[in-house]
Amino acid sequence: MPSTLIAGAVPGTTSRPHTPDVADTTLTGDFAADRDTATGLLRTLTARITELPTRRERTEQQQRTADTLHRGARTLRRDFLARHAEQVYTELTDGHTRHPRLDRLAELAADRYPGLVPGRDLLAADARLAQRDKEGWEIDLGIFFHAVLDSPRAGSHLLCTMLRPTPDALAALPEYRRTGRADLKLATVTRRDGIAHLELCNDAYLNAEDDAAVAALETGTDLVLLDEASRVGVLRGAPMSHSAYRGRRVFSAGINLTHLYHGEISLLGFFLRREIGYIAKFTRGLCLDGEAGGERWWPQADKPWVGAVDSFAIGGGMQILPTLDRVVAADDSWFSLPAMEEGLVPGVANLRLTALTGSRPARRIVLWGHRLRAGDPDAALLVDETAPADAMDAAVERAAQHLDNPAVAANRRMMTLGEEPLDLFRRYMAAYALEQSYRLYSPDLMANLERTWISRRARSGGGRR
C-alpha cells in the first residue's frame, strides 16, 4: 500500500514544497527495490529532522514539522517491515546462524539498512538528554523490534538469543564455581548448601531497577542457572541503609523514576532486556549452544525459583512474582503496580496477572492501582506463604529445600508450556515493544514524572525512587 510522506518545513523556512523523492511512495513487495526505496527516503527524512534545532530549542512550528517528518518516516518503516522483517532479520543474523542481542541487532540494522533504525550517533545524542528533551528515536527501535518479534521465525530466534548466557556471566562463571560467590556491584550471588541466593543491592534507590541493575540481575541469573552445584535459586532484596528501612531488606521499588526522568532508562537496556532477559530466564531457563529455536526448543539449564518479598514489591518487583515457583512474603509487606499511573505498561504483568488472578482483579491492580497487603485475601493469588519478618530466613530456606527435588524441573517446564507458550509470549512482546516505546515519549508520562515523582522528591528532600 502507498506510504504518504509529507516533508513539511525545515529551519529558516515556513515550509518546503514536496519533492518527488519524499512524496507519495509505493512499496512493491520486491525486497531489493523496496530496500533501496525505503532506506533512501528514510535517510532523507532523518536528515531533515536532524537539521532542525533540538527539541528543547524548537518553535511550535518547528516541532510540528518534526512531528510530520517523524510520522512519515514511521509510516514507511512500518510498511517496509510489515513486508520484509523476516528477510531483514535473516540477513542480519546470517541465516539465523548468529545470535546478536538487542543492542547489537539494532546496530547491525542501522549499518546495513541506513535510516531503518536510528544509528549510534542519534541514540547517543538522545541518551545525554532528560526524557522530556529527547527526540524520541527509541520509538523507531520499538517499530523495528515489534516487526521482528511479530515474525514467528525471527521472533522465536531472537527470544532464544536473549535466553543465552551473557558474556559477563560466562566470564564470571569460573570464579563463581570456585568460590560460590559473585559480587556484581548492584547484585550478589551466593551459594549455600546447594541453594543460590541472588540479591539485588541497589542501596541508593531502595532496590529500584535501572539499566545497570537489569544487567547485574541477568548476569546473576545466568550464574545461578549455569552452576551445577546449585539446584534452586532464591531472589531477594538486600538490607538497606536508608533511614526509613535501615537494616531491613527491601524486595524492589520498581523502576528508578529519578533515572527515567533524567533520561537514563533505555528501551532496549531496560524495558525489553528485562522482560526477554533475566525475567524470561526465571520462567524458561537458558538456551545453550546447539539448541534449536522456536516452539521445539526445550531448556537444558533451568531451575526452580523462590521469591522472598520483604517490605514491598512495587511495580517491576511485583511483575516478577508470577514467574517464580514459590513466593514467601513477610506478613507486613505490600505490593502495588503503579505503572499506568506513571504512564507506562507494566511489563508482562497484563498477560500474567490476568492468567493468574482473573480479569477483574487484574484490572483493579493494573488500571486502578489497587494495593495488596500480604495478609489480604486477594494477595493469596500472588503469595504462597507469609511469615513474620524475623522468621523469613527460615521460611525461605524451607521453601527452597522443598523445591530441591529432581522432579520439580520437569513439572515446572510442563506448567510453563501450558500457562505461557513461547509463541504467546512472543506475540505479547511484539506488541509491548511498540506500545512501550510510544509510552516513553508520551506527554502524560512527562507530566506525571514532573508532577508526581520529581515534585514529591523535592518536597521530601530527596526520596530515593
GROMACS .gro file of C-alpha atoms in nm:
model
  465
    1MET     CA    1   0.000   0.000   0.000
    2PRO     CA    2   0.122   0.357  -0.053
    3SER     CA    3   0.321   0.530   0.219
    4THR     CA    4   0.246   0.901   0.201
    5LEU     CA    5   0.539   1.108   0.327
    6ILE     CA    6   0.499   1.478   0.388
    7ALA     CA    7   0.822   1.670   0.420
    8GLY     CA    8   0.698   1.987   0.585
    9ALA     CA    9   0.913   2.276   0.695
   10VAL     CA   10   1.285   2.299   0.762
   11PRO     CA   11   1.490   2.552   0.955
   12GLY     CA   12   1.483   2.900   0.818
   13THR     CA   13   1.163   2.849   0.617
   14THR     CA   14   0.795   2.810   0.691
   15SER     CA   15   0.754   2.519   0.452
   16ARG     CA   16   0.936   2.312   0.195
   17PRO     CA   17   0.748   2.203  -0.115
   18HIS     CA   18   0.700   1.837  -0.189
   19THR     CA   19   0.974   1.680  -0.396
   20PRO     CA   20   0.945   1.356  -0.592
   21ASP     CA   21   1.178   1.163  -0.362
   22VAL     CA   22   0.969   1.222  -0.048
   23ALA     CA   23   0.615   1.242  -0.184
   24ASP     CA   24   0.373   0.954  -0.231
   25THR     CA   25   0.570   0.631  -0.243
   26THR     CA   26   0.452   0.278  -0.304
   27LEU     CA   27   0.648  -0.027  -0.195
   28THR     CA   28   0.616  -0.308  -0.446
   29GLY     CA   29   0.691  -0.618  -0.239
   30ASP     CA   30   1.023  -0.676  -0.419
   31PHE     CA   31   1.280  -0.685  -0.138
   32ALA     CA   32   1.575  -0.527  -0.315
   33ALA     CA   33   1.368  -0.249  -0.473
   34ASP     CA   34   1.179  -0.176  -0.152
   35ARG     CA   35   1.501  -0.171   0.049
   36ASP     CA   36   1.658   0.087  -0.180
   37THR     CA   37   1.343   0.298  -0.187
   38ALA     CA   38   1.281   0.286   0.185
   39THR     CA   39   1.637   0.346   0.303
   40GLY     CA   40   1.682   0.633   0.058
   41LEU     CA   41   1.367   0.809   0.175
   42LEU     CA   42   1.434   0.736   0.541
   43ARG     CA   43   1.781   0.887   0.517
   44THR     CA   44   1.628   1.200   0.366
   45LEU     CA   45   1.362   1.231   0.634
   46THR     CA   46   1.613   1.164   0.913
   47ALA     CA   47   1.845   1.431   0.776
   48ARG     CA   48   1.562   1.685   0.768
   49ILE     CA   49   1.478   1.609   1.131
   50THR     CA   50   1.839   1.648   1.240
   51GLU     CA   51   1.864   1.982   1.056
   52LEU     CA   52   1.605   2.123   1.294
   53PRO     CA   53   1.704   2.275   1.629
   54THR     CA   54   1.696   2.039   1.926
   55ARG     CA   55   1.355   1.962   2.071
   56ARG     CA   56   1.411   2.196   2.364
   57GLU     CA   57   1.503   2.487   2.133
   58ARG     CA   58   1.232   2.447   1.867
   59THR     CA   59   0.948   2.682   1.798
   60GLU     CA   60   0.597   2.536   1.789
   61GLN     CA   61   0.607   2.543   1.409
   62GLN     CA   62   0.939   2.360   1.401
   63GLN     CA   63   0.805   2.096   1.638
   64ARG     CA   64   0.502   2.046   1.414
   65THR     CA   65   0.742   1.999   1.125
   66ALA     CA   66   0.942   1.742   1.318
   67ASP     CA   67   0.624   1.557   1.414
   68THR     CA   68   0.517   1.547   1.049
   69LEU     CA   69   0.855   1.415   0.937
   70HIS     CA   70   0.854   1.150   1.208
   71ARG     CA   71   0.503   1.038   1.114
   72GLY     CA   72   0.602   0.998   0.752
   73ALA     CA   73   0.918   0.809   0.837
   74ARG     CA   74   0.741   0.581   1.084
   75THR     CA   75   0.467   0.500   0.838
   76LEU     CA   76   0.731   0.397   0.586
   77ARG     CA   77   0.928   0.192   0.842
   78ARG     CA   78   0.619   0.001   0.945
   79ASP     CA   79   0.514  -0.056   0.583
   80PHE     CA   80   0.859  -0.186   0.484
   81LEU     CA   81   0.896  -0.406   0.791
   82ALA     CA   82   0.545  -0.547   0.759
   83ARG     CA   83   0.658  -0.685   0.424
   84HIS     CA   84   1.022  -0.768   0.488
   85ALA     CA   85   1.103  -0.804   0.859
   86GLU     CA   86   1.183  -1.172   0.835
   87GLN     CA   87   1.421  -1.126   0.543
   88VAL     CA   88   1.590  -0.833   0.716
   89TYR     CA   89   1.641  -1.042   1.028
   90THR     CA   90   1.767  -1.338   0.827
   91GLU     CA   91   2.033  -1.118   0.669
   92LEU     CA   92   2.133  -0.957   0.997
   93THR     CA   93   2.181  -1.298   1.158
   94ASP     CA   94   2.349  -1.462   0.856
   95GLY     CA   95   2.064  -1.704   0.806
   96HIS     CA   96   1.991  -1.744   1.179
   97THR     CA   97   2.344  -1.874   1.241
   98ARG     CA   98   2.446  -1.575   1.456
   99HIS     CA   99   2.289  -1.452   1.777
  100PRO     CA  100   2.315  -1.074   1.818
  101ARG     CA  101   2.146  -0.941   2.130
  102LEU     CA  102   1.917  -0.638   2.123
  103ASP     CA  103   2.175  -0.359   2.111
  104ARG     CA  104   2.394  -0.536   1.859
  105LEU     CA  105   2.099  -0.627   1.637
  106ALA     CA  106   1.993  -0.262   1.628
  107GLU     CA  107   2.348  -0.157   1.538
  108LEU     CA  108   2.363  -0.410   1.254
  109ALA     CA  109   2.028  -0.290   1.121
  110ALA     CA  110   2.143   0.073   1.129
  111ASP     CA  111   2.463  -0.016   0.944
  112ARG     CA  112   2.307  -0.236   0.676
  113TYR     CA  113   1.974  -0.053   0.636
  114PRO     CA  114   2.053   0.316   0.694
  115GLY     CA  115   1.750   0.504   0.820
  116LEU     CA  116   1.551   0.192   0.908
  117VAL     CA  117   1.658   0.228   1.270
  118PRO     CA  118   1.847   0.519   1.429
  119GLY     CA  119   2.223   0.496   1.425
  120ARG     CA  120   2.461   0.511   1.722
  121ASP     CA  121   2.511   0.887   1.691
  122LEU     CA  122   2.139   0.968   1.714
  123LEU     CA  123   2.082   0.731   2.005
  124ALA     CA  124   2.391   0.860   2.186
  125ALA     CA  125   2.277   1.221   2.146
  126ASP     CA  126   1.935   1.135   2.289
  127ALA     CA  127   2.091   0.936   2.575
  128ARG     CA  128   2.258   1.251   2.706
  129LEU     CA  129   1.927   1.436   2.745
  130ALA     CA  130   1.648   1.440   3.000
  131GLN     CA  131   1.348   1.232   2.893
  132ARG     CA  132   1.136   1.537   2.806
  133ASP     CA  133   1.411   1.678   2.578
  134LYS     CA  134   1.482   1.366   2.372
  135GLU     CA  135   1.397   1.342   2.004
  136GLY     CA  136   1.238   1.003   2.061
  137TRP     CA  137   1.444   0.785   1.831
  138GLU     CA  138   1.369   0.488   2.055
  139ILE     CA  139   1.019   0.482   1.907
  140ASP     CA  140   1.183   0.374   1.584
  141LEU     CA  141   1.361   0.095   1.770
  142GLY     CA  142   1.020  -0.006   1.904
  143ILE     CA  143   0.884  -0.024   1.549
  144PHE     CA  144   1.177  -0.242   1.442
  145PHE     CA  145   1.157  -0.485   1.731
  146HIS     CA  146   0.779  -0.503   1.705
  147ALA     CA  147   0.819  -0.626   1.349
  148VAL     CA  148   1.097  -0.872   1.434
  149LEU     CA  149   0.913  -1.021   1.731
  150ASP     CA  150   0.588  -1.033   1.534
  151SER     CA  151   0.751  -1.268   1.284
  152PRO     CA  152   0.719  -1.625   1.418
  153ARG     CA  153   1.057  -1.739   1.286
  154ALA     CA  154   1.258  -1.423   1.351
  155GLY     CA  155   1.089  -1.351   1.682
  156SER     CA  156   1.144  -1.701   1.821
  157HIS     CA  157   1.508  -1.688   1.719
  158LEU     CA  158   1.554  -1.352   1.893
  159LEU     CA  159   1.386  -1.478   2.212
  160CYS     CA  160   1.616  -1.779   2.219
  161THR     CA  161   1.914  -1.550   2.158
  162MET     CA  162   1.816  -1.346   2.461
  163LEU     CA  163   1.792  -1.668   2.666
  164ARG     CA  164   2.157  -1.743   2.603
  165PRO     CA  165   2.406  -1.671   2.883
  166THR     CA  166   2.554  -1.321   2.869
  167PRO     CA  167   2.929  -1.272   2.803
  168ASP     CA  168   2.962  -1.116   3.150
  169ALA     CA  169   2.817  -1.428   3.310
  170LEU     CA  170   3.044  -1.661   3.114
  171ALA     CA  171   3.345  -1.453   3.219
  172ALA     CA  172   3.242  -1.462   3.587
  173LEU     CA  173   3.141  -1.829   3.592
  174PRO     CA  174   3.478  -1.998   3.666
  175GLU     CA  175   3.539  -1.785   3.974
  176TYR     CA  176   3.181  -1.828   4.092
  177ARG     CA  177   3.206  -2.204   4.054
  178ARG     CA  178   3.525  -2.199   4.259
  179THR     CA  179   3.416  -1.966   4.541
  180GLY     CA  180   3.037  -1.983   4.540
  181ARG     CA  181   3.013  -1.603   4.546
  182ALA     CA  182   2.995  -1.327   4.285
  183ASP     CA  183   2.982  -0.953   4.355
  184LEU     CA  184   2.816  -0.784   4.056
  185LYS     CA  185   2.802  -0.438   4.222
  186LEU     CA  186   2.424  -0.399   4.208
  187ALA     CA  187   2.361  -0.767   4.275
  188THR     CA  188   2.533  -1.053   4.450
  189VAL     CA  189   2.509  -1.430   4.411
  190THR     CA  190   2.595  -1.661   4.700
  191ARG     CA  191   2.571  -2.041   4.702
  192ARG     CA  192   2.494  -2.208   5.034
  193ASP     CA  193   2.418  -2.580   5.066
  194GLY     CA  194   2.308  -2.616   4.706
  195ILE     CA  195   2.085  -2.306   4.713
  196ALA     CA  196   2.191  -1.999   4.510
  197HIS     CA  197   2.083  -1.665   4.659
  198LEU     CA  198   2.055  -1.380   4.407
  199GLU     CA  199   2.018  -1.046   4.587
  200LEU     CA  200   1.950  -0.704   4.440
  201CYS     CA  201   2.152  -0.447   4.634
  202ASN     CA  202   2.085  -0.107   4.478
  203ASP     CA  203   2.103   0.060   4.819
  204ALA     CA  204   2.099   0.417   4.690
  205TYR     CA  205   1.749   0.372   4.542
  206LEU     CA  206   1.570   0.125   4.771
  207ASN     CA  207   1.640  -0.154   4.522
  208ALA     CA  208   1.479   0.027   4.230
  209GLU     CA  209   1.591  -0.103   3.892
  210ASP     CA  210   1.763   0.074   3.605
  211ASP     CA  211   1.971  -0.041   3.307
  212ALA     CA  212   2.270  -0.128   3.528
  213ALA     CA  213   2.057  -0.323   3.776
  214VAL     CA  214   1.895  -0.520   3.494
  215ALA     CA  215   2.239  -0.610   3.359
  216ALA     CA  216   2.357  -0.723   3.703
  217LEU     CA  217   2.044  -0.928   3.766
  218GLU     CA  218   2.072  -1.101   3.429
  219THR     CA  219   2.436  -1.187   3.493
  220GLY     CA  220   2.342  -1.320   3.836
  221THR     CA  221   2.053  -1.523   3.696
  222ASP     CA  222   2.286  -1.681   3.442
  223LEU     CA  223   2.535  -1.776   3.714
  224VAL     CA  224   2.262  -1.945   3.916
  225LEU     CA  225   2.137  -2.140   3.615
  226LEU     CA  226   2.483  -2.238   3.486
  227ASP     CA  227   2.624  -2.354   3.820
  228GLU     CA  228   2.591  -2.731   3.857
  229ALA     CA  229   2.647  -2.711   4.234
  230SER     CA  230   2.319  -2.527   4.298
  231ARG     CA  231   1.975  -2.672   4.238
  232VAL     CA  232   1.738  -2.392   4.344
  233GLY     CA  233   1.753  -2.013   4.307
  234VAL     CA  234   1.630  -1.758   4.563
  235LEU     CA  235   1.557  -1.399   4.460
  236ARG     CA  236   1.563  -1.143   4.741
  237GLY     CA  237   1.642  -0.781   4.811
  238ALA     CA  238   1.942  -0.689   5.026
  239PRO     CA  239   1.923  -0.489   5.352
  240MET     CA  240   1.905  -0.112   5.309
  241SER     CA  241   2.081   0.182   5.475
  242HIS     CA  242   1.801   0.435   5.405
  243SER     CA  243   1.682   0.587   5.734
  244ALA     CA  244   1.327   0.458   5.688
  245TYR     CA  245   1.445   0.099   5.623
  246ARG     CA  246   1.785   0.086   5.788
  247GLY     CA  247   1.892  -0.273   5.835
  248ARG     CA  248   1.574  -0.406   5.675
  249ARG     CA  249   1.552  -0.594   5.350
  250VAL     CA  250   1.355  -0.446   5.060
  251PHE     CA  251   1.247  -0.661   4.766
  252SER     CA  252   1.207  -0.394   4.496
  253ALA     CA  253   1.095  -0.035   4.448
  254GLY     CA  254   1.030  -0.095   4.075
  255ILE     CA  255   1.166   0.127   3.802
  256ASN     CA  256   1.407   0.403   3.906
  257LEU     CA  257   1.185   0.702   3.828
  258THR     CA  258   1.460   0.952   3.900
  259HIS     CA  259   1.674   0.792   3.630
  260LEU     CA  260   1.375   0.779   3.397
  261TYR     CA  261   1.315   1.150   3.446
  262HIS     CA  262   1.679   1.222   3.363
  263GLY     CA  263   1.665   1.006   3.050
  264GLU     CA  264   1.880   0.726   3.189
  265ILE     CA  265   1.637   0.436   3.137
  266SER     CA  266   1.651   0.288   2.788
  267LEU     CA  267   1.400   0.094   2.582
  268LEU     CA  268   1.647  -0.181   2.493
  269GLY     CA  269   1.866  -0.192   2.804
  270PHE     CA  270   1.580  -0.181   3.049
  271PHE     CA  271   1.229  -0.241   2.918
  272LEU     CA  272   1.297  -0.509   2.656
  273ARG     CA  273   1.609  -0.666   2.806
  274ARG     CA  274   1.439  -0.702   3.143
  275GLU     CA  275   1.141  -0.893   3.003
  276ILE     CA  276   1.313  -1.117   2.749
  277GLY     CA  277   1.635  -1.140   2.950
  278TYR     CA  278   1.650  -1.228   3.317
  279ILE     CA  279   1.275  -1.250   3.389
  280ALA     CA  280   1.225  -1.480   3.089
  281LYS     CA  281   1.513  -1.691   3.220
  282PHE     CA  282   1.330  -1.736   3.552
  283THR     CA  283   1.045  -1.889   3.353
  284ARG     CA  284   1.225  -2.071   3.072
  285GLY     CA  285   1.585  -2.123   3.176
  286LEU     CA  286   1.875  -2.084   2.936
  287CYS     CA  287   1.909  -2.159   2.566
  288LEU     CA  288   2.254  -2.312   2.524
  289ASP     CA  289   2.467  -2.366   2.212
  290GLY     CA  290   2.333  -2.634   1.981
  291GLU     CA  291   1.972  -2.598   2.090
  292ALA     CA  292   1.705  -2.533   1.829
  293GLY     CA  293   1.495  -2.219   1.833
  294GLY     CA  294   1.120  -2.186   1.809
  295GLU     CA  295   0.849  -2.382   1.983
  296ARG     CA  296   1.052  -2.704   1.967
  297TRP     CA  297   1.325  -2.554   2.183
  298TRP     CA  298   1.342  -2.708   2.529
  299PRO     CA  299   1.561  -2.572   2.811
  300GLN     CA  300   1.866  -2.759   2.933
  301ALA     CA  301   1.959  -2.519   3.214
  302ASP     CA  302   1.657  -2.423   3.421
  303LYS     CA  303   1.589  -2.430   3.795
  304PRO     CA  304   1.303  -2.357   4.033
  305TRP     CA  305   1.299  -2.015   4.199
  306VAL     CA  306   1.179  -1.887   4.535
  307GLY     CA  307   1.089  -1.520   4.571
  308ALA     CA  308   1.141  -1.370   4.917
  309VAL     CA  309   0.945  -1.044   4.950
  310ASP     CA  310   1.050  -0.820   5.235
  311SER     CA  311   0.895  -0.474   5.294
  312PHE     CA  312   0.740  -0.418   4.950
  313ALA     CA  313   0.734  -0.520   4.585
  314ILE     CA  314   0.641  -0.214   4.382
  315GLY     CA  315   0.593  -0.206   4.006
  316GLY     CA  316   0.859  -0.417   3.842
  317GLY     CA  317   0.911  -0.604   4.166
  318MET     CA  318   0.551  -0.716   4.167
  319GLN     CA  319   0.575  -0.802   3.796
  320ILE     CA  320   0.837  -1.067   3.872
  321LEU     CA  321   0.629  -1.264   4.122
  322PRO     CA  322   0.411  -1.462   3.875
  323THR     CA  323   0.727  -1.609   3.718
  324LEU     CA  324   0.854  -1.760   4.045
  325ASP     CA  325   0.768  -2.107   4.172
  326ARG     CA  326   0.715  -2.012   4.536
  327VAL     CA  327   0.663  -1.666   4.683
  328VAL     CA  328   0.726  -1.617   5.053
  329ALA     CA  329   0.636  -1.272   5.186
  330ALA     CA  330   0.687  -1.100   5.517
  331ASP     CA  331   0.349  -1.054   5.683
  332ASP     CA  332   0.397  -0.675   5.689
  333SER     CA  333   0.490  -0.648   5.319
  334TRP     CA  334   0.276  -0.498   5.045
  335PHE     CA  335   0.250  -0.497   4.665
  336SER     CA  336   0.144  -0.245   4.403
  337LEU     CA  337   0.161  -0.193   4.028
  338PRO     CA  338   0.157   0.184   3.962
  339ALA     CA  339   0.281   0.168   3.601
  340MET     CA  340  -0.039   0.310   3.450
  341GLU     CA  341  -0.035   0.599   3.696
  342GLU     CA  342   0.321   0.665   3.586
  343GLY     CA  343   0.224   0.640   3.219
  344LEU     CA  344   0.381   0.304   3.133
  345VAL     CA  345   0.283  -0.054   3.052
  346PRO     CA  346   0.379  -0.285   3.343
  347GLY     CA  347   0.591  -0.531   3.150
  348VAL     CA  348   0.427  -0.868   3.101
  349ALA     CA  349   0.203  -0.820   3.406
  350ASN     CA  350  -0.103  -0.756   3.188
  351LEU     CA  351  -0.065  -1.107   3.045
  352ARG     CA  352   0.046  -1.293   3.356
  353LEU     CA  353  -0.176  -1.128   3.613
  354THR     CA  354  -0.486  -1.186   3.402
  355ALA     CA  355  -0.399  -1.554   3.374
  356LEU     CA  356  -0.313  -1.578   3.743
  357THR     CA  357  -0.584  -1.373   3.912
  358GLY     CA  358  -0.857  -1.343   3.651
  359SER     CA  359  -0.972  -1.040   3.457
  360ARG     CA  360  -1.143  -0.836   3.730
  361PRO     CA  361  -0.866  -0.850   3.994
  362ALA     CA  362  -0.604  -0.785   3.724
  363ARG     CA  363  -0.792  -0.474   3.610
  364ARG     CA  364  -0.818  -0.348   3.967
  365ILE     CA  365  -0.444  -0.388   4.012
  366VAL     CA  366  -0.333  -0.252   3.672
  367LEU     CA  367  -0.596   0.011   3.590
  368TRP     CA  368  -0.689   0.125   3.941
  369GLY     CA  369  -0.356   0.081   4.120
  370HIS     CA  370  -0.509  -0.145   4.386
  371ARG     CA  371  -0.253  -0.209   4.660
  372LEU     CA  372  -0.234  -0.553   4.819
  373ARG     CA  373  -0.103  -0.636   5.162
  374ALA     CA  374   0.046  -0.976   5.230
  375GLY     CA  375  -0.244  -1.079   5.451
  376ASP     CA  376  -0.523  -0.968   5.215
  377PRO     CA  377  -0.736  -1.248   5.067
  378ASP     CA  378  -0.655  -1.130   4.712
  379ALA     CA  379  -0.282  -1.149   4.788
  380ALA     CA  380  -0.311  -1.528   4.807
  381LEU     CA  381  -0.320  -1.523   4.427
  382LEU     CA  382   0.038  -1.391   4.429
  383VAL     CA  383   0.181  -1.509   4.762
  384ASP     CA  384   0.209  -1.873   4.867
  385GLU     CA  385   0.318  -1.818   5.225
  386THR     CA  386   0.356  -1.536   5.474
  387ALA     CA  387   0.590  -1.523   5.770
  388PRO     CA  388   0.685  -1.271   6.039
  389ALA     CA  389   0.974  -1.056   5.926
  390ASP     CA  390   1.210  -1.219   6.176
  391ALA     CA  391   1.110  -1.566   6.054
  392MET     CA  392   1.161  -1.503   5.682
  393ASP     CA  393   1.504  -1.668   5.657
  394ALA     CA  394   1.371  -1.996   5.791
  395ALA     CA  395   1.057  -1.985   5.572
  396VAL     CA  396   1.262  -1.916   5.259
  397GLU     CA  397   1.501  -2.198   5.345
  398ARG     CA  398   1.213  -2.445   5.386
  399ALA     CA  399   1.065  -2.343   5.050
  400ALA     CA  400   1.399  -2.383   4.872
  401GLN     CA  401   1.458  -2.724   5.030
  402HIS     CA  402   1.113  -2.841   4.919
  403LEU     CA  403   1.187  -2.738   4.559
  404ASP     CA  404   1.522  -2.919   4.570
  405ASN     CA  405   1.363  -3.223   4.411
  406PRO     CA  406   1.463  -3.382   4.078
  407ALA     CA  407   1.101  -3.397   3.959
  408VAL     CA  408   1.039  -3.024   4.004
  409ALA     CA  409   1.217  -2.911   3.687
  410ALA     CA  410   1.015  -3.135   3.455
  411ASN     CA  411   0.687  -3.034   3.616
  412ARG     CA  412   0.756  -2.661   3.603
  413ARG     CA  413   0.853  -2.691   3.235
  414MET     CA  414   0.521  -2.857   3.158
  415MET     CA  415   0.333  -2.593   3.357
  416THR     CA  416   0.507  -2.313   3.165
  417LEU     CA  417   0.419  -2.486   2.838
  418GLY     CA  418   0.052  -2.473   2.931
  419GLU     CA  419   0.045  -2.134   3.102
  420GLU     CA  420   0.261  -1.928   2.868
  421PRO     CA  421   0.362  -2.092   2.538
  422LEU     CA  422   0.661  -1.928   2.375
  423ASP     CA  423   0.450  -1.814   2.081
  424LEU     CA  424   0.206  -1.634   2.311
  425PHE     CA  425   0.495  -1.463   2.490
  426ARG     CA  426   0.649  -1.366   2.154
  427ARG     CA  427   0.330  -1.205   2.029
  428TYR     CA  428   0.282  -1.018   2.356
  429MET     CA  429   0.639  -0.886   2.345
  430ALA     CA  430   0.594  -0.770   1.986
  431ALA     CA  431   0.303  -0.551   2.090
  432TYR     CA  432   0.480  -0.446   2.410
  433ALA     CA  433   0.789  -0.323   2.220
  434LEU     CA  434   0.572  -0.088   2.016
  435GLU     CA  435   0.335   0.027   2.289
  436GLN     CA  436   0.607   0.094   2.546
  437SER     CA  437   0.825   0.286   2.301
  438TYR     CA  438   0.540   0.531   2.240
  439ARG     CA  439   0.456   0.547   2.611
  440LEU     CA  440   0.815   0.652   2.689
  441TYR     CA  441   0.766   0.970   2.486
  442SER     CA  442   0.405   1.047   2.570
  443PRO     CA  443   0.315   1.392   2.710
  444ASP     CA  444   0.129   1.236   3.002
  445LEU     CA  445   0.438   1.039   3.109
  446MET     CA  446   0.643   1.360   3.111
  447ALA     CA  447   0.376   1.541   3.309
  448ASN     CA  448   0.349   1.254   3.557
  449LEU     CA  449   0.723   1.247   3.615
  450GLU     CA  450   0.728   1.621   3.675
  451ARG     CA  451   0.418   1.649   3.887
  452THR     CA  452   0.404   1.330   4.089
  453TRP     CA  453   0.754   1.199   4.132
  454ILE     CA  454   1.000   1.483   4.092
  455SER     CA  455   0.791   1.735   4.287
  456ARG     CA  456   0.746   1.475   4.562
  457ARG     CA  457   1.120   1.420   4.570
  458ALA     CA  458   1.178   1.792   4.609
  459ARG     CA  459   0.922   1.820   4.891
  460SER     CA  460   1.066   1.524   5.081
  461GLY     CA  461   1.422   1.649   5.048
  462GLY     CA  462   1.549   1.358   4.840
  463GLY     CA  463   1.337   1.048   4.808
  464ARG     CA  464   1.522   0.751   4.663
  465ARG     CA  465   1.292   0.623   4.390
   0.00000   0.00000   0.00000
